[in-house]
XYZ file of C-alpha atoms in Angstrom:
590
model
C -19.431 9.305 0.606
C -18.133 6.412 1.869
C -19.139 3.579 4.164
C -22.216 2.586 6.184
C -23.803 5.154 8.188
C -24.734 2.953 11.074
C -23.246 0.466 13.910
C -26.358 -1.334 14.415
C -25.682 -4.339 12.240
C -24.699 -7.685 13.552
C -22.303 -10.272 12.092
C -23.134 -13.156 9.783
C -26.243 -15.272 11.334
C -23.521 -17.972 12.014
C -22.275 -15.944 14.815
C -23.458 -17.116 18.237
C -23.077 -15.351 21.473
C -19.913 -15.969 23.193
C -19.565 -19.073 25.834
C -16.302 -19.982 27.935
C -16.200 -23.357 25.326
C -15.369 -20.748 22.803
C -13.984 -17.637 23.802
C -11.420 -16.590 26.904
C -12.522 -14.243 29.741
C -16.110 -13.500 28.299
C -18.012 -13.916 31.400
C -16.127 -11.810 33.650
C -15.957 -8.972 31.057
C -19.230 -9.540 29.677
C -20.345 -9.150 33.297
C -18.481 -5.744 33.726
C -20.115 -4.906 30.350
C -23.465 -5.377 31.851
C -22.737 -3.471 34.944
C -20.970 -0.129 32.784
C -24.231 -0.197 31.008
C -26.039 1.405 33.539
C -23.576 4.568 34.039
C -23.241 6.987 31.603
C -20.958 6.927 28.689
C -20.931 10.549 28.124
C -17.183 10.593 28.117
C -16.395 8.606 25.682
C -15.369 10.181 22.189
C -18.713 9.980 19.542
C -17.363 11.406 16.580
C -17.944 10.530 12.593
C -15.562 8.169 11.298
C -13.035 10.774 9.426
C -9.615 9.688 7.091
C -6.386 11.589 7.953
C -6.270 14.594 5.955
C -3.286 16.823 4.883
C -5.597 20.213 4.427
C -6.653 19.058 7.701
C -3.204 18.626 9.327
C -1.794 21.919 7.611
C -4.669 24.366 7.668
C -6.871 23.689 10.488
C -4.664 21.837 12.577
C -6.601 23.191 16.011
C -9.139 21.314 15.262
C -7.622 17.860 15.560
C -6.149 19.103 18.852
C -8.417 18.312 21.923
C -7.992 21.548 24.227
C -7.768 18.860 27.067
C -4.772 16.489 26.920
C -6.252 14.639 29.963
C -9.530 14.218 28.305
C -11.203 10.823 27.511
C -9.860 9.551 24.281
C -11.492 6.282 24.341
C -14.098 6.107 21.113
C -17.146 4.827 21.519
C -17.954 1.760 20.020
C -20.087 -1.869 19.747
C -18.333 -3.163 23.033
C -20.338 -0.323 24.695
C -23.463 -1.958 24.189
C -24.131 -5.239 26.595
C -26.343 -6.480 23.077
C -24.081 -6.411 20.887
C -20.823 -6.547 22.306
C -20.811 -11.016 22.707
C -21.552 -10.368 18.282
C -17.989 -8.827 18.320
C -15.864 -10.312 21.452
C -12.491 -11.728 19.727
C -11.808 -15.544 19.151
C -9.817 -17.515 22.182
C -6.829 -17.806 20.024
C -6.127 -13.856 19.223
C -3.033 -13.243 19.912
C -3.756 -10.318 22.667
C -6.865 -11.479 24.010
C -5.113 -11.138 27.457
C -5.120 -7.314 26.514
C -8.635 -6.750 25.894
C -10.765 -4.921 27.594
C -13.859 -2.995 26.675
C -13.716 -0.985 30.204
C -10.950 0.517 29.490
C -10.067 4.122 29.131
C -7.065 6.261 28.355
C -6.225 9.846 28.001
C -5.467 11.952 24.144
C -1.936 12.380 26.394
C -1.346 8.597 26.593
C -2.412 8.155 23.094
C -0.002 10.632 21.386
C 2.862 9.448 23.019
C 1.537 6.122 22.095
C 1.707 6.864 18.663
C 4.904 8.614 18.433
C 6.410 5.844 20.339
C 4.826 3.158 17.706
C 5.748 5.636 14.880
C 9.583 5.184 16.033
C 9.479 1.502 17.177
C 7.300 0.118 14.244
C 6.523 2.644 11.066
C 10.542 3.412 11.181
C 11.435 -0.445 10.552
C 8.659 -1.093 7.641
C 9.992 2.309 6.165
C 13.285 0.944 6.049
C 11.910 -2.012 4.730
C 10.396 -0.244 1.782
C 13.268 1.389 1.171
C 15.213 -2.072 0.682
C 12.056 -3.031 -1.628
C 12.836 -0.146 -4.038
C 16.486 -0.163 -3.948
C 16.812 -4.146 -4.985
C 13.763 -3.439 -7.700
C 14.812 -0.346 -9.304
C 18.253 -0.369 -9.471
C 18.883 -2.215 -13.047
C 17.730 1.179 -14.465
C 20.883 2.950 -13.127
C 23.272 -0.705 -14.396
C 21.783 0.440 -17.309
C 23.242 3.799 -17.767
C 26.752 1.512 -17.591
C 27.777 -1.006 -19.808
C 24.863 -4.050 -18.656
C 23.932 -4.465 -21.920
C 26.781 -4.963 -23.731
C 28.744 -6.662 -21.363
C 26.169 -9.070 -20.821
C 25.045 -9.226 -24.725
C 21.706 -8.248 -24.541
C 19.217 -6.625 -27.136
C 16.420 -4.081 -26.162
C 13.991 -5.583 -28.617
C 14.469 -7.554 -32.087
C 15.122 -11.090 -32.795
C 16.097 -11.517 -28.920
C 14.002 -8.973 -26.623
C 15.966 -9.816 -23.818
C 15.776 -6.799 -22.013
C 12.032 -6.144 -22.244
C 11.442 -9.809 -21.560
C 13.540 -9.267 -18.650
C 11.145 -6.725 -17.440
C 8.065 -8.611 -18.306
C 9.316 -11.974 -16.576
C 9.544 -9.712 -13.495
C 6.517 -8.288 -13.612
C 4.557 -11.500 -14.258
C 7.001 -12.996 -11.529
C 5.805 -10.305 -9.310
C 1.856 -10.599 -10.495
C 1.937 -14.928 -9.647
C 3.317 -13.860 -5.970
C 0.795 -11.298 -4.631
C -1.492 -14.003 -3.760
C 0.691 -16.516 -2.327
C 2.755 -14.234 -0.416
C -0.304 -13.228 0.793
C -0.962 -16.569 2.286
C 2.517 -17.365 4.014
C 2.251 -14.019 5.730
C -1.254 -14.656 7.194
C -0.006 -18.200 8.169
C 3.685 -17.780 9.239
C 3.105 -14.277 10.283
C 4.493 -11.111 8.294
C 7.109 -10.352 11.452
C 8.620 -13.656 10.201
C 7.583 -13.632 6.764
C 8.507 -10.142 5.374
C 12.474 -9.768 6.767
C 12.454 -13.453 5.009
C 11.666 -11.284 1.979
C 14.150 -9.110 2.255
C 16.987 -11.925 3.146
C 16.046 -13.976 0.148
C 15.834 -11.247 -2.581
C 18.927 -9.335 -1.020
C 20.403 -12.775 -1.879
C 19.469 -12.727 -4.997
C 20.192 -9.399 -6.103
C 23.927 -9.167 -4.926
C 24.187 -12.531 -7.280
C 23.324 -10.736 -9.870
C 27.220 -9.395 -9.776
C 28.120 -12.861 -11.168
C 25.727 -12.467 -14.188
C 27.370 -13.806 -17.306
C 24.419 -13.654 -20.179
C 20.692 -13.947 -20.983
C 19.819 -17.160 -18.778
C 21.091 -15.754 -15.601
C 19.346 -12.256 -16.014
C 16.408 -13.892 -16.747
C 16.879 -16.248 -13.365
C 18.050 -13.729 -11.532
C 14.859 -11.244 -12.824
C 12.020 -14.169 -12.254
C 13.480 -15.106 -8.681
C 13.190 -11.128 -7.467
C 9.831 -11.147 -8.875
C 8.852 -14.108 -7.012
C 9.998 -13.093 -3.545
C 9.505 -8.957 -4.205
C 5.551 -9.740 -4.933
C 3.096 -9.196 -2.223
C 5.594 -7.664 0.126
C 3.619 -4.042 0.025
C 0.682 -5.880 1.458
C 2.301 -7.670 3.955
C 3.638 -4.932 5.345
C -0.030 -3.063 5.262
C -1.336 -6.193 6.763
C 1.466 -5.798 9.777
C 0.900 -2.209 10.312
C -2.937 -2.576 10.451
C -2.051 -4.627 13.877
C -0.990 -1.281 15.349
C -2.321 1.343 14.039
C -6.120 2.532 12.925
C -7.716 3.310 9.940
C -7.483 6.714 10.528
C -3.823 6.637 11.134
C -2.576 4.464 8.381
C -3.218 6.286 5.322
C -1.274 9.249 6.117
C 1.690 6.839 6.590
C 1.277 5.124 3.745
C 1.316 8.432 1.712
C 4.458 9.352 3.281
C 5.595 5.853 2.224
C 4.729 6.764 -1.546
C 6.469 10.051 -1.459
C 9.434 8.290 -0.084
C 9.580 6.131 -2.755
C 11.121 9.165 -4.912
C 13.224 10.385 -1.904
C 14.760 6.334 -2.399
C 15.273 7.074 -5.741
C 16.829 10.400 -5.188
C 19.425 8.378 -2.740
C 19.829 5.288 -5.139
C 21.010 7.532 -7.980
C 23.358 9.301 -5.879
C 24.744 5.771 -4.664
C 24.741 4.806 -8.600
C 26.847 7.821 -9.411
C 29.590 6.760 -6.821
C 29.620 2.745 -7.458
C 30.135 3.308 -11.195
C 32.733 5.006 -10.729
C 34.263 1.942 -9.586
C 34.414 0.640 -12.892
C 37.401 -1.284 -13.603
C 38.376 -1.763 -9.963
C 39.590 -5.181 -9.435
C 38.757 -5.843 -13.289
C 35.474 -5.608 -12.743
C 32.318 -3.662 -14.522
C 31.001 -0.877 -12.287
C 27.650 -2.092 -12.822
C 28.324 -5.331 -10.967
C 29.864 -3.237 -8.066
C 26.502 -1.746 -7.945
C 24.542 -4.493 -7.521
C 26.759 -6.296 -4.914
C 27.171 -2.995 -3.053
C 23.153 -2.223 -3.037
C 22.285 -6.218 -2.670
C 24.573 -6.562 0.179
C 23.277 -3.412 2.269
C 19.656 -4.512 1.677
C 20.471 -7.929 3.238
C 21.955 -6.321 6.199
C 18.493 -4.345 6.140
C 16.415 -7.919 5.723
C 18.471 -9.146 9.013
C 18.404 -6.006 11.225
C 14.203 -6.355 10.975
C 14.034 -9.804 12.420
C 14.768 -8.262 15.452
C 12.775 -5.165 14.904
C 9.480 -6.471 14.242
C 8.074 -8.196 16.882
C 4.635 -10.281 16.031
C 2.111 -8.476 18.196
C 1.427 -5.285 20.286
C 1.306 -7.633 23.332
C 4.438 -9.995 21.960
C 7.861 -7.460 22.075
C 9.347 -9.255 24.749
C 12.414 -11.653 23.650
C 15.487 -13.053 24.089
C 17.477 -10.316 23.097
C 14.623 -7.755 23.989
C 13.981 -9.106 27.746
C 11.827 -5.752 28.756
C 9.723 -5.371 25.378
C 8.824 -2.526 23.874
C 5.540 -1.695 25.954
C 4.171 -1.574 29.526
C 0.738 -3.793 30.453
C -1.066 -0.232 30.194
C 0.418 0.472 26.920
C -0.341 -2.954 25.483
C -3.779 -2.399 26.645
C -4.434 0.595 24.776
C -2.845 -0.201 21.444
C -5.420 -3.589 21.649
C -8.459 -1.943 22.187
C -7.992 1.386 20.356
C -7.603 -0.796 17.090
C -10.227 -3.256 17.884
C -12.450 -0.587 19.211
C -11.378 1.441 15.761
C -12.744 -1.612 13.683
C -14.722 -3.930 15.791
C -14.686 -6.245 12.748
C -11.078 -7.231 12.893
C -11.705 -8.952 16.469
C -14.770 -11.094 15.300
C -14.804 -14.580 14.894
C -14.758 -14.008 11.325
C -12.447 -11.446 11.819
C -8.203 -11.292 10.115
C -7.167 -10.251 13.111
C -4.885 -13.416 14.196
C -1.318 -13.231 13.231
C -1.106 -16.926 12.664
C -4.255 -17.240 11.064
C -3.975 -18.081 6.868
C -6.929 -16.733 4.361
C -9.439 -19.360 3.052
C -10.173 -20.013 -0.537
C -13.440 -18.738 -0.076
C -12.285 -15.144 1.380
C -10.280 -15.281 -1.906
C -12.813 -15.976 -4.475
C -15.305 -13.591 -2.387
C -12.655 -11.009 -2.986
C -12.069 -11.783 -6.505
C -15.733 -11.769 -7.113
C -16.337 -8.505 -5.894
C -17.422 -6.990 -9.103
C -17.761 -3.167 -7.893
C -14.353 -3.149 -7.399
C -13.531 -4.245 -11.098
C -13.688 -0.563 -12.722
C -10.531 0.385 -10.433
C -9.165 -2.856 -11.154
C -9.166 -1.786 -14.906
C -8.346 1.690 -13.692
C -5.101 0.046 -12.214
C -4.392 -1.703 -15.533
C -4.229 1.040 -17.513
C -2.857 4.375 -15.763
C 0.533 3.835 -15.261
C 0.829 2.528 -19.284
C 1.776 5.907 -20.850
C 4.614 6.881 -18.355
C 5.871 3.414 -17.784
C 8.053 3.747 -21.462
C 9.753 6.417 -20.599
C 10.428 5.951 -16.738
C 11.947 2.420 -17.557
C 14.151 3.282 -20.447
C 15.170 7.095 -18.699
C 18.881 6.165 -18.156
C 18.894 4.582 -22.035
C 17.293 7.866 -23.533
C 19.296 10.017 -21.509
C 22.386 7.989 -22.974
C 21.157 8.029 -26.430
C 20.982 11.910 -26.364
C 24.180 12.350 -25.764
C 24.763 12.429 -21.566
C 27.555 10.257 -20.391
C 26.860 7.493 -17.766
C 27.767 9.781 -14.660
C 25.774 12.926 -15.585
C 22.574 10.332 -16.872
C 22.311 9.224 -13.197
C 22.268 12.563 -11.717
C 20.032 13.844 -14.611
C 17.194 11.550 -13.176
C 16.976 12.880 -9.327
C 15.089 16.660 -11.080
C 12.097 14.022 -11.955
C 12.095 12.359 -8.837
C 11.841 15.603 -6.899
C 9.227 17.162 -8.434
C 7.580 14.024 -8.219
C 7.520 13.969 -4.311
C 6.385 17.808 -4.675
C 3.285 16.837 -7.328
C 2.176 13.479 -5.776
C 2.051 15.556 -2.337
C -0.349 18.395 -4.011
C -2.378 16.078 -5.738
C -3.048 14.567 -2.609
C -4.263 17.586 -1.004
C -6.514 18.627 -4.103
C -8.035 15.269 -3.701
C -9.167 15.485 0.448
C -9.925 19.396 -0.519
C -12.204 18.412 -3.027
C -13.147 14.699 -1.949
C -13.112 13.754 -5.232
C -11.233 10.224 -6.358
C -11.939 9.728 -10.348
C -11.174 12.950 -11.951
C -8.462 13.880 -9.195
C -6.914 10.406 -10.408
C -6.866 10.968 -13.869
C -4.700 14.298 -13.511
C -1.675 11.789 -13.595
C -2.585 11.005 -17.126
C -3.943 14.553 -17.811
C -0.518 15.201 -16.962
C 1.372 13.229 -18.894
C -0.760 13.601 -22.291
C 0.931 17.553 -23.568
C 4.328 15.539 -22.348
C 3.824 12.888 -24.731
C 2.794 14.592 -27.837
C 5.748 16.869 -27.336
C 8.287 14.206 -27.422
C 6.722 12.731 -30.306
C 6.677 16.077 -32.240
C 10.476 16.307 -30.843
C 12.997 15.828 -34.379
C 15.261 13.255 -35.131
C 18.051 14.528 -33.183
C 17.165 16.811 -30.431
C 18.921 19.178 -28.761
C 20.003 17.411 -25.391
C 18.723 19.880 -23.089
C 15.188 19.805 -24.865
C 15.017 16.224 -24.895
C 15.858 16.502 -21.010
C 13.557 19.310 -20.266
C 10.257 17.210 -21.959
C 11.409 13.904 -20.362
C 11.665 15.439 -16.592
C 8.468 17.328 -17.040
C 6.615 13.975 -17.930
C 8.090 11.916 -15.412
C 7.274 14.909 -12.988
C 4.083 13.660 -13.307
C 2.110 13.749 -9.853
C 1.595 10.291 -9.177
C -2.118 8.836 -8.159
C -1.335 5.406 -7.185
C -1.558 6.027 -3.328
C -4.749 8.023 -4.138
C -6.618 4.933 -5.875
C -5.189 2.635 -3.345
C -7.147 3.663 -1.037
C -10.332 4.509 -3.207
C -9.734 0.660 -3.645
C -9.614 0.254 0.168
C -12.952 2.690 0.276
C -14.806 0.625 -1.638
C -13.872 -2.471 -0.525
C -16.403 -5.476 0.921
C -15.234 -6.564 4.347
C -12.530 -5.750 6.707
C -11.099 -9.077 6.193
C -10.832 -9.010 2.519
C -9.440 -5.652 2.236
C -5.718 -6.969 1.876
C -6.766 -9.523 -0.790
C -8.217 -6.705 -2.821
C -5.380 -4.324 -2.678
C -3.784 -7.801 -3.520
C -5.879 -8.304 -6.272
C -5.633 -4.211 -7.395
C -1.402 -4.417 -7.200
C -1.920 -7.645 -9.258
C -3.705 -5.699 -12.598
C -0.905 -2.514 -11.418
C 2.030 -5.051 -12.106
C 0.065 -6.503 -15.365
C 0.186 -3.034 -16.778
C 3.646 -3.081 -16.254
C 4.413 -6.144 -18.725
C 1.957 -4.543 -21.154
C 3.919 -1.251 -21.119
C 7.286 -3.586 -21.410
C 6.123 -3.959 -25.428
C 5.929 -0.551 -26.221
C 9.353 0.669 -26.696
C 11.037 -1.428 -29.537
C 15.107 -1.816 -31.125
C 12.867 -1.259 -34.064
C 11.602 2.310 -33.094
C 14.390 3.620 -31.579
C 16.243 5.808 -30.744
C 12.745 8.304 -31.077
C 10.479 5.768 -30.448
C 8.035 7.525 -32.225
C 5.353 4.842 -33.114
C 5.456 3.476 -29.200
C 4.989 7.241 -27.846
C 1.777 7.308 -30.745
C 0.694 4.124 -28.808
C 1.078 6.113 -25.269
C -1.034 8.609 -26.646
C -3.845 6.749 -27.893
C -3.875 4.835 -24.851
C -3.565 8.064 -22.271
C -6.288 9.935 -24.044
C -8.636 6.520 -24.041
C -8.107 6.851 -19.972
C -8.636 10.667 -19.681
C -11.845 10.404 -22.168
C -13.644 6.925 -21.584
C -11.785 5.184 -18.743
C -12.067 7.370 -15.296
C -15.281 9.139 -16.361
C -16.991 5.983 -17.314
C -15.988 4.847 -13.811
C -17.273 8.030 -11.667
C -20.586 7.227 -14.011
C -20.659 3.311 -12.719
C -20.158 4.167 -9.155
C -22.843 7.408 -9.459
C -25.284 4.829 -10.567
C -24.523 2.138 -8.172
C -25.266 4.633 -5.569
C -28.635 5.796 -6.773
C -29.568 2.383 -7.362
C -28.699 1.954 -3.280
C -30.589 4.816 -2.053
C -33.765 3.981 -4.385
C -34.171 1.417 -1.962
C -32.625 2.606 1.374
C -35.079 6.109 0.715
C -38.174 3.776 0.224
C -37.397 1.935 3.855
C -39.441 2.641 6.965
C -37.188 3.532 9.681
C -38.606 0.084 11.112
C -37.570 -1.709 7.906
C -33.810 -0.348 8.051
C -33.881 -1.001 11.559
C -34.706 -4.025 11.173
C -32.282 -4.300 8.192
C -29.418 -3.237 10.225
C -29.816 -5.906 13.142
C -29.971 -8.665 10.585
C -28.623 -8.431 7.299
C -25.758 -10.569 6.619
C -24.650 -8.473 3.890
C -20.846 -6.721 4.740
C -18.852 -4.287 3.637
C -19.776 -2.716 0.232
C -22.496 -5.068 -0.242
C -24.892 -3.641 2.539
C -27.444 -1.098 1.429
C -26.405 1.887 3.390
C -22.703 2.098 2.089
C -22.234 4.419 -0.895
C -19.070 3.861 -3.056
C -16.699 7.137 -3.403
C -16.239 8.628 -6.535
């Protein structure tokens, strides 16, 4: 239920077949191309395009085992036909042109250690970099279990929201720089651009130790924003240089659940750095940040050296042998271009140096099948957003002292690594994306209407049990990532659209800012009413009204695909212009 169920199309009509004016080394290989043609290909790997999947990897794990490690690996792909291989060959200016080769073959033994050897050279650094991203951006909830507010005079709501404006100047900062992060990585490169990221915000959150009142939170806030925004794209965008499609979502799952197991670690630093309060006359809180800020920057400046730009480019001063030999090179190039012979083309993303046009952009934006799960992305994450930001200041209100708050949250963030984890394994066992999704909300609903039914004053423990069981909540954001990704037009716009999808994700976070209010508290009892209303509009209208739009978008494809000759869709297939989700034979998942 996903993409198109045939290879035969050709690029856009602009395309031309490849001459030395344009491209380097076509002849030769072209040549070599030719004279494969007439052996047989019978070795190479012809299997249906499959995602990674965890029922897979735990239950039937034999079967993504070849019995012979010394067996082909190679897949077979357009470079295997002499017709339509000069539609795909890469531009002259990719980066590791010198590296491809459509003759080549490797082993499933040369692969795996391949990928282990990538997974500890290059998915260990960008983990570590994530890491950095959610320590800097989450840690004013633990300053706030301290004594950030007061010290620094500011209100939760009222007269002077500082607080929640401080979290909605963030966001928005956050929402502006998806885009234009976006476009420095593709043009500087995100091996230079994201530990830049990490430098400059590591900056700017150790400052924050010098805060003195409302101006310079809200400075300090908007500047994070700013250079925090787009930074889980750029790092997608860097990974999809080494690794395939197949092969990324599984990491970037394991980068969700880590998210919790970095939250799990910041409270425990929290716990120790407030304690410091009063050392050298100084608020623990501002320990915290300086502390946190500080070991992120060290982070930001240990990647420059860890993330070279290319498979193909490891080699540098301080790295003389690179990371790779010429034969591993050559099969980390062609098993991703071979993966997605899109990326190479001259319309391709594929060039590290290469910035995005205006017109990928507004193609992208005006992708209108992908709007439901932009709306989607507006409005799941509303009805737990309350109560995860303000944790540490309900905890406090009920009674828990700043130490015990900060261990208090790590039970939440546990079971969330243990629910987000199943959920994800419901949703490949059932291939199912809408209603799988809305279990996050499903979730959350009984949670909700409990702690609004909760009285006055609470018993501590009650309060705690209800506000850990809501936040345990298993969280679908990875899930409807890549449903966004699914469903996406071309290769090349993919990272504009998960962009575009983080963009409404962040915009639900400066709605959710308004909810909680000085003048509701301490029960907040008419914002939780508000997180009802909106959680049961998502369970009832939202996520089944979107399974409906993309059940009848379908049937509205295969109306006409059905009613086609196999002539006609032949001849469809060699030359359509249509890509991506636009093309007749893809079907959107549901």
């Amino acid at each position: 239920m996903t993409t198109s169920v045939s290879l035969s199309a050709t690029p856009d009509s602009e395309q031309q077949t490849p001459t030395t004016d344009r491209f380097s080394r076509p002849v030769s290989l072209l040549s070599s191309i030719d004279k494969r043609s007439s052996l047989s290909t019978n070795h190479l790997v012809d299997e249906v395009e499959e995602q990674f999947s965890w029922t897979t990897a735990i239950f039937r794990r034999k079967q993504m085992v070849s019995s012979d490690p010394d067996a082909i690996a190679t897949k077979r792909s357009v470079f295997d036909d002499p017709d339509l291989a000069p539609h795909y060959w890469p531009k002259k200016d990719y980066e590791n042109i010198h590296r491809f080769d459509p003759t080549a073959r490797w082993t499933y033994r040369e692969e795996r250690a391949l990928v282990r050897k990538l997974d500890w050279k290059i998915m260990v650094t960008a983990a570590i970099g994530f890491s950095a991203l959610n320590l800097d951006r989450s840690n004013i909830s633990q300053a706030n279990s301290s004594t950030f507010l007061q010290d620094l005079k500011l209100t939760t709501n009222g007269n002077h929201p500082d607080f929640n404006l401080g979290n909605t100047v963030f966001r928005l900062s956050f929402l502006c720089a998806e885009l234009p992060s976006q476009l420095i990585s593709k043009r500087v490169g995100p091996d230079r651009w994201i530990p830049t990221q990490i430098c400059l915000w590591s900056i700017v959150a150790l400052s924050q130790f010098w805060l003195t009142g409302r101006t310079s939170f809200l400075v300090c806030r908007a500047l994070l924003g700013c250079l925090q925004g787009g930074f889980i794209p750029d790092l997608i965008l860097y990974l999809s240089y080494f690794y395939t499609k197949t092969e990324l979502p599984v990491r970037l799952a394991l980068f969700w659940m880590s998210l919790n197991l970095c939250s799990i670690v910041a409270s425990f630093l929290a716990y120790g750095t407030l304690h410091m309060d009063g050392v050298a006359g100084i608020a623990g809180w501002r320990w915290l940040f300086m502390i946190e800020g500080l070991l992120t920057l060290f982070i930001g400046f240990f990647t420059f050296f860890r993330m070279p730009p290319s498979p193909t480019q490891t080699k540098a001063w301080f790295r003389p042998n690179g990371w790779f030999t010429e034969r591993e090179e050559t099969i980390i190039v062609n098993r991703v271009i071979r993966d997605d012979p899109s990326k190479a083309i001259p319309q391709g993303d594929m060039h590290n140096r290469e910035g995005l046009t205006l017109r990928r952009l507004w193609t992208a934006v005006c992708d209108y099948d992908l709007w439901p799960i932009y709306i989607i992305g507006l409005m799941f994450g509303i009805p737990s957003a309350p109560p995860s930001t303000y944790l540490t200041l309900l905890l406090r209100n009920s009674g828990f002292n700043t130490f015990n708050t900060n261990l208090l949250t790590i039970p939440s963030q546990a079971l969330g690594i243990v629910t987000m984890f199943v959920i994800t394994i419901v949703s490949e066992f059932v291939n199912e994306r809408s209603i799988v999704a809305m279990m996050e909300d499903l979730w959350t609903l009984p949670f909700l209407v409990a702690l609004y039914a909760l009285p006055n004053n609470p018993n501590p423990w009650i309060f705690f049990v209800v506000v850990t069981g809501l936040l345990s909540y298993p969280y679908t954001h990875p899930i409807q990532v890549g449903w966004c990704s699914r469903n996406a037009g071309a290769v090349a716009s993919r990272t504009v659209n998960a962009s575009l999808y983080n963009m409404f994700v962040q915009a639900s976070g400066i709605i959710s800012a308004q909810i909680y209010v000085a003048s509701d508290a301490p029960r907040y009892q008419r914002g939780n009413k508000i997180l009802i209303i909106i959680c049961s509009v998502n369970i009832c209208v939202l996520y089944p009204a979107t399974k409906a739009y993309y059940i009848w978008r379908n049937r509205q494809r295969a109306e006409v695909w059905d009613a086609m000759t196999i002539g006609e869709r032949a001849h469809y297939l060699s030359t359509t212009t249509d890509v991506g989700n636009r093309r007749l034979d893809f079907r959107f998942a549901h």
